[in-house]
Tab-separated table of C-alpha atoms in Angstrom:
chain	number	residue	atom	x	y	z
Q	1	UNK	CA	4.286	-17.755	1.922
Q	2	UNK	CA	3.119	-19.742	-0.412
Q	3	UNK	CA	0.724	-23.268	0.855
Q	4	UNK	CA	-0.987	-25.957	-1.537
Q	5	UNK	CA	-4.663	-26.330	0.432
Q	6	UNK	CA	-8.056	-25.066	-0.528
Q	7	UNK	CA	-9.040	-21.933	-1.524
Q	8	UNK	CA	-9.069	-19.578	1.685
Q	9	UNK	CA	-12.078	-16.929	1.865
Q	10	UNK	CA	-13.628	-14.500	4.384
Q	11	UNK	CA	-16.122	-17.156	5.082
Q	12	UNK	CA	-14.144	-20.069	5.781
Q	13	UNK	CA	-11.444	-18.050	7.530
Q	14	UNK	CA	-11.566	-19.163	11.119
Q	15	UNK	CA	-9.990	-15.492	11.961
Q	16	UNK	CA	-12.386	-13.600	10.144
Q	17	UNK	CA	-13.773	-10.251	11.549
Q	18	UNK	CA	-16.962	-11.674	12.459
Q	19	UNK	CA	-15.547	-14.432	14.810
Q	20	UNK	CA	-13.959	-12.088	17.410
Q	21	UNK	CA	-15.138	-8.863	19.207
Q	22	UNK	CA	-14.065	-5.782	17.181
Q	23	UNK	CA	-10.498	-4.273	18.273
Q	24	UNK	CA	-11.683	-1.023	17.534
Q	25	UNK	CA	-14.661	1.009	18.066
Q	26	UNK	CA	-16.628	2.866	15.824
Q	27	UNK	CA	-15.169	6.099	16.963
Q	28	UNK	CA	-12.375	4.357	17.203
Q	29	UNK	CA	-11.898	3.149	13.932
Q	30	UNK	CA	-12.820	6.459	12.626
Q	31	UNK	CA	-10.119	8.233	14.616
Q	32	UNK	CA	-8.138	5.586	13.180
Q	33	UNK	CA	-8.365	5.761	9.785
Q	34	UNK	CA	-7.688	9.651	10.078
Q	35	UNK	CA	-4.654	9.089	12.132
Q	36	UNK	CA	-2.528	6.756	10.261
Q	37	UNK	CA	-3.670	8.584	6.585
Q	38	UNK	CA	-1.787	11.295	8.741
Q	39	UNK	CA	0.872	9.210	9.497
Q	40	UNK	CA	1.326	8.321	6.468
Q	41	UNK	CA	2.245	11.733	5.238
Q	42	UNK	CA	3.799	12.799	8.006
Q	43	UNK	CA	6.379	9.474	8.213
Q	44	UNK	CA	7.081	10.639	4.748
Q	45	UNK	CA	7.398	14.589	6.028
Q	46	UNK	CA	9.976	13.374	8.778
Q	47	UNK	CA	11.435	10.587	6.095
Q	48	UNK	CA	12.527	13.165	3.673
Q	49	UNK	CA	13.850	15.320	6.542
Q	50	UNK	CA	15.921	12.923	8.040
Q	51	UNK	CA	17.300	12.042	4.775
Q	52	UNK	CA	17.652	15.552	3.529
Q	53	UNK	CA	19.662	16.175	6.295
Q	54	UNK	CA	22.109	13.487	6.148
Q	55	UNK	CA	22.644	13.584	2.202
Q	56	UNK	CA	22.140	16.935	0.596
Q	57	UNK	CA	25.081	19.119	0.299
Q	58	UNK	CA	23.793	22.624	1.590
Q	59	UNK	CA	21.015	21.239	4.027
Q	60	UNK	CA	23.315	22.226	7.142
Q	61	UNK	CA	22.512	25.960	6.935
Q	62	UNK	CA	18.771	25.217	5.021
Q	63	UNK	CA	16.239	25.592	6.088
Q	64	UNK	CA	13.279	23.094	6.550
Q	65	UNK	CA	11.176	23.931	3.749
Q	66	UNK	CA	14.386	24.455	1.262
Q	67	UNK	CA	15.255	20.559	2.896
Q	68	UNK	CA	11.333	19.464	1.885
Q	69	UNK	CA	11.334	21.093	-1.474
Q	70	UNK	CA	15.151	19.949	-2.859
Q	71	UNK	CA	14.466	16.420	-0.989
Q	72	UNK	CA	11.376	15.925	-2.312
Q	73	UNK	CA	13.212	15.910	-5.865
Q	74	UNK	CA	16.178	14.009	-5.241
Q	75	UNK	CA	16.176	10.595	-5.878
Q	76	UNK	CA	18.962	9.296	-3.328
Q	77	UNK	CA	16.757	11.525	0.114
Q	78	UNK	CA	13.562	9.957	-1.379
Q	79	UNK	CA	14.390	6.438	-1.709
Q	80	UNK	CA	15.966	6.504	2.217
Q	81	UNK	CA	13.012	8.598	3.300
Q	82	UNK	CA	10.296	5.729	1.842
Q	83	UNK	CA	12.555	3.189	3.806
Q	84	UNK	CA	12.683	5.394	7.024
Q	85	UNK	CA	9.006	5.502	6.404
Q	86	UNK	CA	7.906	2.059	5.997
Q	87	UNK	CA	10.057	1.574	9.657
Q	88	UNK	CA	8.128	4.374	11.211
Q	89	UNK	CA	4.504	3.253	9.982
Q	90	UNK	CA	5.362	-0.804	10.752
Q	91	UNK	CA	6.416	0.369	14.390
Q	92	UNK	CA	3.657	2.671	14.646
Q	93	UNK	CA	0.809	-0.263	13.201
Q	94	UNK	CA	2.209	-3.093	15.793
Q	95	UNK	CA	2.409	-0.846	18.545
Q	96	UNK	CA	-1.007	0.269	18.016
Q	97	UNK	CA	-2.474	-3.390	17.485
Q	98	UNK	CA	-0.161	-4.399	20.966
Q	99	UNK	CA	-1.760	-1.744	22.721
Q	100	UNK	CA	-5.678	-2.911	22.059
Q	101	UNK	CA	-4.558	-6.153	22.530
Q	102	UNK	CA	-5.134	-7.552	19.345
Q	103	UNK	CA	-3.007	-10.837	17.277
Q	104	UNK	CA	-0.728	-9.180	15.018
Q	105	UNK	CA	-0.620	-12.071	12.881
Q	106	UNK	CA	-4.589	-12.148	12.834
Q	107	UNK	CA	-5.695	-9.173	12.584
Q	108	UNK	CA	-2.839	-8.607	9.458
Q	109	UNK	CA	-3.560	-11.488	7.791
Q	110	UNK	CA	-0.291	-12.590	7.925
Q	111	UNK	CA	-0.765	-16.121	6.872
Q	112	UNK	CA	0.174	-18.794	3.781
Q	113	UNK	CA	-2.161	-18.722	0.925
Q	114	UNK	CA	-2.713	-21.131	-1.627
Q	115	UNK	CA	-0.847	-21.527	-4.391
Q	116	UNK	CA	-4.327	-21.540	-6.865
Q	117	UNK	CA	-5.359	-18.691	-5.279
Q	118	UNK	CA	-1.860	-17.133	-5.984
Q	119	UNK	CA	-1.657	-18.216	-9.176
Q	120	UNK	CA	-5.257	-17.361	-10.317
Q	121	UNK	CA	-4.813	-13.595	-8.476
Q	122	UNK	CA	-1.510	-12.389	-10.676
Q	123	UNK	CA	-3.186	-13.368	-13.988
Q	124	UNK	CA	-5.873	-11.131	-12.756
Q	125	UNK	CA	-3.521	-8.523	-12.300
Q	126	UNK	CA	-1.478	-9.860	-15.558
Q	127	UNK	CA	-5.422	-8.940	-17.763
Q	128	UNK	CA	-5.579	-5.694	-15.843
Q	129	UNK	CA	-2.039	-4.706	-16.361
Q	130	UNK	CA	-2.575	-5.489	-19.985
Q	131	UNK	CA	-6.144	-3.416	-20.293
Q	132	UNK	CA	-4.041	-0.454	-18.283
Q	133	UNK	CA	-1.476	0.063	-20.233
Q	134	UNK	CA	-3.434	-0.407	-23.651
Q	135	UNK	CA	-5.585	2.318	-22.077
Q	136	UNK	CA	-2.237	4.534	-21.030
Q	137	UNK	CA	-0.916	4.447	-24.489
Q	138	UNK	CA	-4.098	5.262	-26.290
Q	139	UNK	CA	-4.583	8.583	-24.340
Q	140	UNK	CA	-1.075	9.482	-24.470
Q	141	UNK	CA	-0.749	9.715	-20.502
Q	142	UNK	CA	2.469	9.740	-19.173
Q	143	UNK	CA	1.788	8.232	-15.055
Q	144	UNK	CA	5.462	8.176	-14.262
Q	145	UNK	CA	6.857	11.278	-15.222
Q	146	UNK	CA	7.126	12.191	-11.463
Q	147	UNK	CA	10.034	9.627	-11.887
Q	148	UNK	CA	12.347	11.641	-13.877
Q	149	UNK	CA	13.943	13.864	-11.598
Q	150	UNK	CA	14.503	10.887	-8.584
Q	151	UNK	CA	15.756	8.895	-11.078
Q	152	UNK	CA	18.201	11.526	-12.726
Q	153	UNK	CA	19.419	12.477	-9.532
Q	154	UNK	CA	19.906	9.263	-7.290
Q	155	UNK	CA	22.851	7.493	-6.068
Q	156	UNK	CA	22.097	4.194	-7.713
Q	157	UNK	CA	19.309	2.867	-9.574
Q	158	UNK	CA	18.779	-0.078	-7.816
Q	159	UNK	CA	18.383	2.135	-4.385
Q	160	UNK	CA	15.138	3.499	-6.479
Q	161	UNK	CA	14.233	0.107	-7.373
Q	162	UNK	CA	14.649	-1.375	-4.189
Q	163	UNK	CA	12.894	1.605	-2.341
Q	164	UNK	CA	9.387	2.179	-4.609
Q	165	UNK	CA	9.129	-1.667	-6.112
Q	166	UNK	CA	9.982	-3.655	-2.743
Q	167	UNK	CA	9.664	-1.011	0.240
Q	168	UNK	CA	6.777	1.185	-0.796
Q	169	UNK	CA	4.501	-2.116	-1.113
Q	170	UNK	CA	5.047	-3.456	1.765
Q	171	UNK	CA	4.190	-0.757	3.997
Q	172	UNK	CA	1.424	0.488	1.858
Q	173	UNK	CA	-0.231	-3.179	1.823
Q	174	UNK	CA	0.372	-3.135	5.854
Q	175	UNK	CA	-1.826	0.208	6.266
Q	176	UNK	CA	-4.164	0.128	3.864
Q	177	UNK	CA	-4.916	-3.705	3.194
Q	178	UNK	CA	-3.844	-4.505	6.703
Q	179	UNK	CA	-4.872	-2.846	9.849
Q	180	UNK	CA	-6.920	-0.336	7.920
Q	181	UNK	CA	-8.948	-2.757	5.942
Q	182	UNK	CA	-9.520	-5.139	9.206
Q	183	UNK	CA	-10.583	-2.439	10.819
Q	184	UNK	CA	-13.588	-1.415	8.789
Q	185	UNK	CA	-14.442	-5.093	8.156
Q	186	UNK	CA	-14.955	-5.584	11.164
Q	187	UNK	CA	-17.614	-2.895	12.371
Q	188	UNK	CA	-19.671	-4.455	9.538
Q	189	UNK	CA	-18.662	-7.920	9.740
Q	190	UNK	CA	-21.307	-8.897	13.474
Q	191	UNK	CA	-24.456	-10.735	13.481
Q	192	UNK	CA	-26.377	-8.163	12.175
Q	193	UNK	CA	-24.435	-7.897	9.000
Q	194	UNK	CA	-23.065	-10.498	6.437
Q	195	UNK	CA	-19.227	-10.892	6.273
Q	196	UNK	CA	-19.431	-10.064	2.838
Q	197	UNK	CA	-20.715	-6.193	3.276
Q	198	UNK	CA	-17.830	-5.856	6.049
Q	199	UNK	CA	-15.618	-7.056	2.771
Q	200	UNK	CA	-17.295	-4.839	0.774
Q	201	UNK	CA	-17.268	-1.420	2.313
Q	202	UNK	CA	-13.296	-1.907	3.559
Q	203	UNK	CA	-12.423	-2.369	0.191
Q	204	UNK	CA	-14.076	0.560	-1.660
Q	205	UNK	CA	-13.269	2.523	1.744
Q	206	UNK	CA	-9.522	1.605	1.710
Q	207	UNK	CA	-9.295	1.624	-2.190
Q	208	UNK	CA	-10.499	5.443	-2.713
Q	209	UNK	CA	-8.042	6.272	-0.023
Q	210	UNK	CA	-5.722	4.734	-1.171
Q	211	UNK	CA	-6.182	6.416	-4.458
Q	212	UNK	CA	-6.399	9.678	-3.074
Q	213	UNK	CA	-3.356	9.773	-0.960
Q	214	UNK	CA	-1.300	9.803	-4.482
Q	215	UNK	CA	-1.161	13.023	-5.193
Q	216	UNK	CA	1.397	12.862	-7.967
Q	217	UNK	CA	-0.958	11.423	-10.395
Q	218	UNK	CA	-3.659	12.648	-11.958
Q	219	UNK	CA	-7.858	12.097	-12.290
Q	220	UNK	CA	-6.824	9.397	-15.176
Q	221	UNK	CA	-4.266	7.431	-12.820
Q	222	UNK	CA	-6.148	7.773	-9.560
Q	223	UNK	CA	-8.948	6.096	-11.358
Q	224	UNK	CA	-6.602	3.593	-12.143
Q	225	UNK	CA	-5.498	2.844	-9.076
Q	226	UNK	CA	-8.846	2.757	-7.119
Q	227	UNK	CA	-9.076	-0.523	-9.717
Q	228	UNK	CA	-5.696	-1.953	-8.640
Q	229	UNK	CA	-6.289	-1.861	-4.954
Q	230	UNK	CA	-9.297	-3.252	-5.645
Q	231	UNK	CA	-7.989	-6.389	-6.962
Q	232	UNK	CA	-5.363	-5.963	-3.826
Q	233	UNK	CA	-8.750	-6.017	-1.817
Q	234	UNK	CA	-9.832	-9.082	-3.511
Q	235	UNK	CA	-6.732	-10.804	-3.102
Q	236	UNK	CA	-6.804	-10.229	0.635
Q	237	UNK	CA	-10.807	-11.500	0.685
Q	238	UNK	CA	-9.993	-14.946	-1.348
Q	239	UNK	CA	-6.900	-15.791	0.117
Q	240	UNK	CA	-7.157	-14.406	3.707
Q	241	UNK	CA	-3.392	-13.397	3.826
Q	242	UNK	CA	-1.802	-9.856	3.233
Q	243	UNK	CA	0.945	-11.527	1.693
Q	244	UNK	CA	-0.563	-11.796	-1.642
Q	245	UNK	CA	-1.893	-7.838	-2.060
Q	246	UNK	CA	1.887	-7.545	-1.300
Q	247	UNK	CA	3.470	-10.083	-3.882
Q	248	UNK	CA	0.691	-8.657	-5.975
Q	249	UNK	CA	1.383	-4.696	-5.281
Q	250	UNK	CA	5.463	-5.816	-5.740
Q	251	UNK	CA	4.815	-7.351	-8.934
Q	252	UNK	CA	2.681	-3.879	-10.362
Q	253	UNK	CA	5.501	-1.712	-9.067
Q	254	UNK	CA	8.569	-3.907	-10.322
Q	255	UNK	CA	6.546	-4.062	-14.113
Q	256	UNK	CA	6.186	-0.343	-14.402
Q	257	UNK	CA	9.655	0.572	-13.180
Q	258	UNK	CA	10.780	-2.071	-15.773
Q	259	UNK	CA	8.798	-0.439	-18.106
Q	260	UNK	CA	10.273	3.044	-17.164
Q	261	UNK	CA	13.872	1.849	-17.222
Q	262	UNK	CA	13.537	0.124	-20.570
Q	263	UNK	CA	12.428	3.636	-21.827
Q	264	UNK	CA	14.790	5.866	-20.152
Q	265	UNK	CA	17.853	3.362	-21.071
């Protein structure tokens, strides 16, 4: 992933936004953005389902709430469910991006970026992590308490670990920083706007979704997390690859669950 040349930005980027016609539509992108924050939840929905189904005890003769509500709690059905999830939303964002005809590899960013960029991009992360958690401790806020019960109750730890520091990321970074995020670009991104306000309004459009779509967490961590993808947002601009929001989004996840584990041990 990783390549030693110059800085890479959204100007320089020869497969920016503003050198190729729009995929989408306005409408289109619109519709868009409402139908895969749906799928989203609903890949979840039908993740926990299909796990729920296949490991809890009882869910033979339950029915499909009682499989939502005890799955939904069970660390085992939710770590398969985010991994039957991530498969369902990656199928769903190709196909969708094969269908209008667009480069996959293009339009996700799915390049090398530079190792300065790299570097300089996790010790941004590395100050905010720092400011966060100073924050988190001085106002007593507890952001992973939703934890407790998956991890009480699953199969192995490192099936957690695996699922919400590796797996979650990925497909996250893939809707939201990915087809999402090139999709708002680039209705802003033509000759009658600068590439930066295409930049612009994807990020604080994707980041406040983003934010939102975490309903586990409270005003306090929401607030939080608008920052974070943010800087995911910014890593995407400088380095014109999704593989850094995702290194970057992988490295967040695996410092808080390290965090929680050290505490829980």
């Amino acid at each position: 992933m990783l390549k030693p040349n110059p800085t890479m930005t959204v100007n320089n980027d020869s497969d920016s936004p503003s050198n190729h016609s729009p995929l989408f539509s306005r409408l289109g992108t619109l519709l868009l953005v409402i139908g895969m924050v749906v799928t989203f939840f609903i890949s979840q929905l039908i993740g926990v389902y299909i796990a729920g189904k296949l490991l809890l005890p009882a869910a033979k003769n339950a029915s499909v709430g009682d499989i939502f509500l005890f799955g939904s709690n069970d660390g085992t059905v939710v770590s398969i469910s985010i991994i039957i999830g991530c498969l369902l939303l990656v199928a769903i964002s190709i196909l969708i991006i094969r269908l209008r005809g667009g480069d996959l590899r293009q339009y996700l960013a799915l390049k090398p970026f530079s190792l300065a960029v790299g570097v300089g991009m996790i010790g941004l992360l590395l100050i905010f992590m720092i400011g966060s958690q100073a924050l988190t401790y001085w106002i007593d806020a507890s952001p992973l308490a939703f934890v407790d019960p998956l991890y009480q109750s699953v199969s192995s730890v490192w099936l957690l670990v695996f699922a919400m520091v590796i797996v979650a990321p990925l497909y996250e970074e893939l809707v939201f920083r990915g087809i999402l995020w090139s999709a708002i670009a680039e209705q802003f991104s033509s000759s009658l706007y600068s590439e930066h306000r295409g930049a612009i309004v994807a990020s604080f459009v994707t980041s406040l979704i983003f934010a939102v779509i975490h309903l586990q967490y409270g005003i306090y961590e929401i607030s939080t997390i608008v920052v974070l993808a943010l800087i995911f947002c910014y890593a995407r601009i400088k380095s014109g690859s999704l593989w850094l929001p995702i290194l970057l989004h992988i490295i967040n996840n695996g410092a808080a669950m390290g965090q929680y584990l050290a505490q829980v041990a």
